Coordinates of C-alpha atoms and ligand atoms in Angstrom, one line a residue:
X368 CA 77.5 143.6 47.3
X369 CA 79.7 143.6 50.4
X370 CA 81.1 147.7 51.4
X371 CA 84.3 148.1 52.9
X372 CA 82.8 151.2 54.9
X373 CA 86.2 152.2 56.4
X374 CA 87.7 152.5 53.1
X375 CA 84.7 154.3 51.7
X376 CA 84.9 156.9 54.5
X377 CA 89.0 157.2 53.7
X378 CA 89.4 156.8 50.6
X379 CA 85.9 158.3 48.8
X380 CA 84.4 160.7 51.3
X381 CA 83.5 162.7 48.4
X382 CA 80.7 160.8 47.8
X383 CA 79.2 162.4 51.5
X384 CA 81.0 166.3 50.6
X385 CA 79.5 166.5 47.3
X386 CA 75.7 165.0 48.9
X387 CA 76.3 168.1 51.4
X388 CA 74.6 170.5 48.3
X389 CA 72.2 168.0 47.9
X390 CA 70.9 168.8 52.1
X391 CA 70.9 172.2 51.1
X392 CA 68.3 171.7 48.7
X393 CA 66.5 169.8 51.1
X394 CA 66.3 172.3 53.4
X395 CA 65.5 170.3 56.5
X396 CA 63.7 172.0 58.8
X397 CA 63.4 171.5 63.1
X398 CA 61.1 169.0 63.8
X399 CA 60.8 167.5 60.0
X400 CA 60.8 163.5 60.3
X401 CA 62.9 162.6 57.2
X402 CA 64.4 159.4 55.9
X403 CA 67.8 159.0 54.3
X404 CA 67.5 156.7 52.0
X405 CA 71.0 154.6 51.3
X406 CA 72.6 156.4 54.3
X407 CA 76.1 154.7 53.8
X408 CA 77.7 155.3 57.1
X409 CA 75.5 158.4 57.9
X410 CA 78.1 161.5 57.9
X411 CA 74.9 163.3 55.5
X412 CA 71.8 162.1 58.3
X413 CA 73.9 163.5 60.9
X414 CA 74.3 166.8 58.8
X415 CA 70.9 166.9 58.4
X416 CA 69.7 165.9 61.7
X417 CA 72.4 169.2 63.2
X418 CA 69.1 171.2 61.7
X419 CA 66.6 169.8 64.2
X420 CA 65.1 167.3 61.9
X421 CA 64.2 163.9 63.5
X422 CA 66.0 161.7 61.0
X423 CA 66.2 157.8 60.5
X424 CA 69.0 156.1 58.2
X425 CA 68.5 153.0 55.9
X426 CA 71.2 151.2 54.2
X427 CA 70.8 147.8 52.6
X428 CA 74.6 147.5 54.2
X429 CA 74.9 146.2 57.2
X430 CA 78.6 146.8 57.1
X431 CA 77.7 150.3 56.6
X432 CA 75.1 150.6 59.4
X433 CA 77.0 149.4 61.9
X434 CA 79.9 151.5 60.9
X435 CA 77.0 154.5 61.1
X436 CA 75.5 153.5 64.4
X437 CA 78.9 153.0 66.1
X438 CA 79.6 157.2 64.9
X439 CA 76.4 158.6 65.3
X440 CA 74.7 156.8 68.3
X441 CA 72.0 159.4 68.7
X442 CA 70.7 158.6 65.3
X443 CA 68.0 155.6 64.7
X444 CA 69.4 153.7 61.7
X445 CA 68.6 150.2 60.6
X446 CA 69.4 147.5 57.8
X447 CA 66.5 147.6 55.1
X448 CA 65.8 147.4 51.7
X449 CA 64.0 150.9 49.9
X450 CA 62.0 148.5 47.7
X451 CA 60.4 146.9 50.8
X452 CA 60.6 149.7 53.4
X453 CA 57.1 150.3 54.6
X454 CA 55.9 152.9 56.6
X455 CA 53.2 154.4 55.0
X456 CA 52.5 158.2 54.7
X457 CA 55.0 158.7 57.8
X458 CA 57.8 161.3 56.9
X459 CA 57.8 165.1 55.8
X460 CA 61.1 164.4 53.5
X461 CA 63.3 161.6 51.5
X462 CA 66.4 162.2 51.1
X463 CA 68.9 160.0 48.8
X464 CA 72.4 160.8 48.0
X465 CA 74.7 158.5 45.6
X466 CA 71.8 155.2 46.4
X467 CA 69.4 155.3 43.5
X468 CA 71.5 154.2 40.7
X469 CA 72.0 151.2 42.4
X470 CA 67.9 150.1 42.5
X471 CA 67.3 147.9 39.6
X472 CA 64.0 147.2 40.6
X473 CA 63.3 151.3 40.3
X474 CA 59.8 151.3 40.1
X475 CA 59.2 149.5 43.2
X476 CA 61.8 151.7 45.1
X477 CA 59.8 154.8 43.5
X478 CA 56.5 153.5 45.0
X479 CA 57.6 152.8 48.4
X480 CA 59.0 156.2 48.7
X481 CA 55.6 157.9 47.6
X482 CA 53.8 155.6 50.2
X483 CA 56.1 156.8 52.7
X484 CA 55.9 160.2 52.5
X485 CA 52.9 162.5 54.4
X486 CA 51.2 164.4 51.5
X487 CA 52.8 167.4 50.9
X488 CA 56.4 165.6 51.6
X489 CA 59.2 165.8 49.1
X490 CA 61.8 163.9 47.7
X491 CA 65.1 165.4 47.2
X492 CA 67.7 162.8 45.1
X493 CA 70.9 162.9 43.4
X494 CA 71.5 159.7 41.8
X495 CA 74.2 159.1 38.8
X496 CA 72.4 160.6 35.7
X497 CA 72.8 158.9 32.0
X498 CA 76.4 158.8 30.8
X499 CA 77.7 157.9 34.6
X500 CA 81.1 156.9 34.6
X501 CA 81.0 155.9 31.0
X502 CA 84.3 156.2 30.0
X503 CA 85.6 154.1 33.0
X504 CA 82.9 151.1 32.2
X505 CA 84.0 151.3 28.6
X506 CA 87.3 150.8 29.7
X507 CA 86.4 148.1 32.2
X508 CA 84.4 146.4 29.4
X509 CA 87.2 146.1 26.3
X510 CA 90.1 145.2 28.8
X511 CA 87.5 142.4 29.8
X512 CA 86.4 141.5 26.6
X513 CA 90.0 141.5 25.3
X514 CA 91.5 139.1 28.0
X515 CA 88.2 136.6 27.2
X516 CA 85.9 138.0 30.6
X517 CA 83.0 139.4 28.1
X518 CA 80.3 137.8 29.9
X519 CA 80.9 139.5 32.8
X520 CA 80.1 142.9 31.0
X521 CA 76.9 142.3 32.2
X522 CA 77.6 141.9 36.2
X523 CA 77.0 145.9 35.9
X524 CA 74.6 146.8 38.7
X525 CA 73.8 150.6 37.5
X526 CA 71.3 152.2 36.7
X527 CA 71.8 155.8 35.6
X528 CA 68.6 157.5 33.9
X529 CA 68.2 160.6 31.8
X530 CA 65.8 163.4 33.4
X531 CA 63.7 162.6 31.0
X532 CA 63.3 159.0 32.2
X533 CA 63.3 159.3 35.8
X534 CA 61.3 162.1 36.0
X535 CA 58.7 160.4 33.8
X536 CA 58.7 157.0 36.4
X537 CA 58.1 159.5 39.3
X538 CA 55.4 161.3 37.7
X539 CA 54.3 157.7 36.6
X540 CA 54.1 156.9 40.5
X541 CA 52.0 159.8 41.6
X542 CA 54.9 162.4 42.1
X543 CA 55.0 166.2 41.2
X544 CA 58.7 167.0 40.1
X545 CA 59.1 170.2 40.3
X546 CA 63.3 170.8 40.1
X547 CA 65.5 168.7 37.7
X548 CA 68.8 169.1 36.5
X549 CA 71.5 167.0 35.1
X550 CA 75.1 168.2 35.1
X551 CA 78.9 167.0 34.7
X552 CA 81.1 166.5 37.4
X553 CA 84.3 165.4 36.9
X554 CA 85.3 163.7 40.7
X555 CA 88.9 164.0 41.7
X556 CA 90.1 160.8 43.1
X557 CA 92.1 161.0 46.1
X558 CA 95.1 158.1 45.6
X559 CA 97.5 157.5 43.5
X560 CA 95.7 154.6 41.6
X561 CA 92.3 156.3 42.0
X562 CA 90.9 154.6 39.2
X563 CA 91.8 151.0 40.6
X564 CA 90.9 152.4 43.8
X565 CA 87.4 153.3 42.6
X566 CA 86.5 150.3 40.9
X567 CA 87.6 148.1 44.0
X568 CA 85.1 149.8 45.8
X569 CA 82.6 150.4 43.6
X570 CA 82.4 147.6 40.6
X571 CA 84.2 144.6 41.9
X572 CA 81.3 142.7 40.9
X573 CA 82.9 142.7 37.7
X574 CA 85.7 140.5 39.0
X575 CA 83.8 138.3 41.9
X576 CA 85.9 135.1 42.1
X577 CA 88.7 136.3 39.9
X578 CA 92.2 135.7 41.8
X579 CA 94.1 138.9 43.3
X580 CA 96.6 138.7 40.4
X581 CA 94.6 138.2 37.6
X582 CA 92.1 140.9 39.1
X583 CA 95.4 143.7 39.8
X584 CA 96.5 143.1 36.2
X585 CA 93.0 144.0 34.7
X586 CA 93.0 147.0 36.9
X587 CA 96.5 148.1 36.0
X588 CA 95.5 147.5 32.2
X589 CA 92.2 149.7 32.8
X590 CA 93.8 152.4 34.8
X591 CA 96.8 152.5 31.9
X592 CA 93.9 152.8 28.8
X593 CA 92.4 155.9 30.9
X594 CA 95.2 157.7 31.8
X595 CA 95.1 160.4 28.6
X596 CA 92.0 161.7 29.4
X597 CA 91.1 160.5 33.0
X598 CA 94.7 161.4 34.3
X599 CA 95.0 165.8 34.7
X600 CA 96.2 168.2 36.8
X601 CA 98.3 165.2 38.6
X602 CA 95.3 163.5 39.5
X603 CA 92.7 161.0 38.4
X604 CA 89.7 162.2 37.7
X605 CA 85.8 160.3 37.6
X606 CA 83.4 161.0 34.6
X607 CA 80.7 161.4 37.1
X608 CA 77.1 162.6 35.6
X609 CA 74.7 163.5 38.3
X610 CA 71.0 163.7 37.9
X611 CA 69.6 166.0 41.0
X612 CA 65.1 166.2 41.5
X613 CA 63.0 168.0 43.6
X614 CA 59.3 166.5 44.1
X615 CA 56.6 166.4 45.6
X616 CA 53.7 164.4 47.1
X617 CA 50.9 166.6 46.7
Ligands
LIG2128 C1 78.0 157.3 41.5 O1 77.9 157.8 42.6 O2 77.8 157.9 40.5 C2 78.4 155.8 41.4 C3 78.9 155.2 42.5 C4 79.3 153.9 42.4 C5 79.2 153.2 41.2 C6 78.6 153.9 40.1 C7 78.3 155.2 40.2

């Protein structure tokens, strides 16, 4: 998928503020090498790298790299993939904030990012948890089914486990989990169409190819069908899920 990564820093920096409890679990220490895995434009690696760490950012977006690189030039980050990343037994820490759910291919991601760590290392994630945003991709889903766009139901590019799950694929992989939780968070949007915002930046694979009118009159239509329970305290809200781990390579 191609990012806007100016809108993503303007309009959904939450996705970085709420990550910033995530680096507290990590607890980076000075001198640490740690990857950030699905850095985005890098506002968390340069959070974590203020603690001394030695830290390296990859993004599969090259929009978003080149967005990162241009605001944190002391930072190495690069264009790569976390299912083919190699650099075997190299860094004290992983770190991955909002990335995971979108790895399909989750068992090779999982494997690359035990290989990669020193024994000993950790990985600290918060990825989307089971039930993610599952009021807004029901809603996506009847508007598109009703208008005659079922078969693009299935564009959807998540992947949102329970603990169980998840924690059972690390453990699968060689990994010691040692902290999981999963917990509610409903996500204030920031604009006024926050919903149609959101999906725009986040599922417009859903309607790749569709013309700008067609695709704003879905979007009204979804937004409309959400408003009684995703619309409160004069804002729209996201029915996020988050699924947090602690483990280790030991
Ligand atoms: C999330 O962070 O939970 C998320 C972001 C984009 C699409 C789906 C989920």
């Amino acid at each position: 998928m191609k990012w806007d990564s100016i809108l993503y820093d303007t309009k959904h920096n939450f996705v970085s503020k709420y990550g910033e409890d995530v680096v507290q679990l990590l607890n980076p220490q000075k001198g640490e090498i740690i990857l950030d895995a699905g850095c985005g434009t890098g506002d968390l690696t340069a959070i974590i790298a203020a603690s001394g760490a030695i830290l390296e950012g990859i993004d599969l977006s090259k929009e978003m790299i080149d967005h990162a690189k241009e605001k944190f030039p002391g930072i190495s980050f690069t264009v790569a993939s976390l299912t083919e990343y190699e650099k075997p037994e190299f860094y004290d820490a992983i770190f991955s904030n909002a990335t995971l759910h979108w790895i399909l291919d989750k068992e090779n991601a999982i494997e690359k990012m035990f290989e990669n760590l020193k024994y000993g290392g950790r990985l600290v994630l918060e990825m989307g948890g089971k039930g993610n945003v599952r009021e807004i991709i029901s809603a996506i889903a009847k508007t598109l089914k009703k208008h005659g766009f079922g078969e693009r139901i299935s564009n959807r590019q998540w992947y949102f486990p329970s603990i169980g799950e998840y924690a059972s694929l690390l453990e699968a992989h060689g990994f010691t989990v040692e902290y999981a939780v999963h917990f509610s968070r409903e996500t204030e949007l920031k604009s006024e169409d926050g919903i149609k915002d959101w999906i725009k930046m986040f599922g417009k694979d859903f309607f790749e190819g569709m013309d700008k009118t067609t695709v704003d009159s879905l979007l009204t239509e979804i937004q409309s069908s959400l408003f009684p329970t995703r619309f409160y305290s004069n804002k729209w809200h996201a029915d996020y899920k988050r699924l947090r781990i602690v483990a280790t390579k030991s």
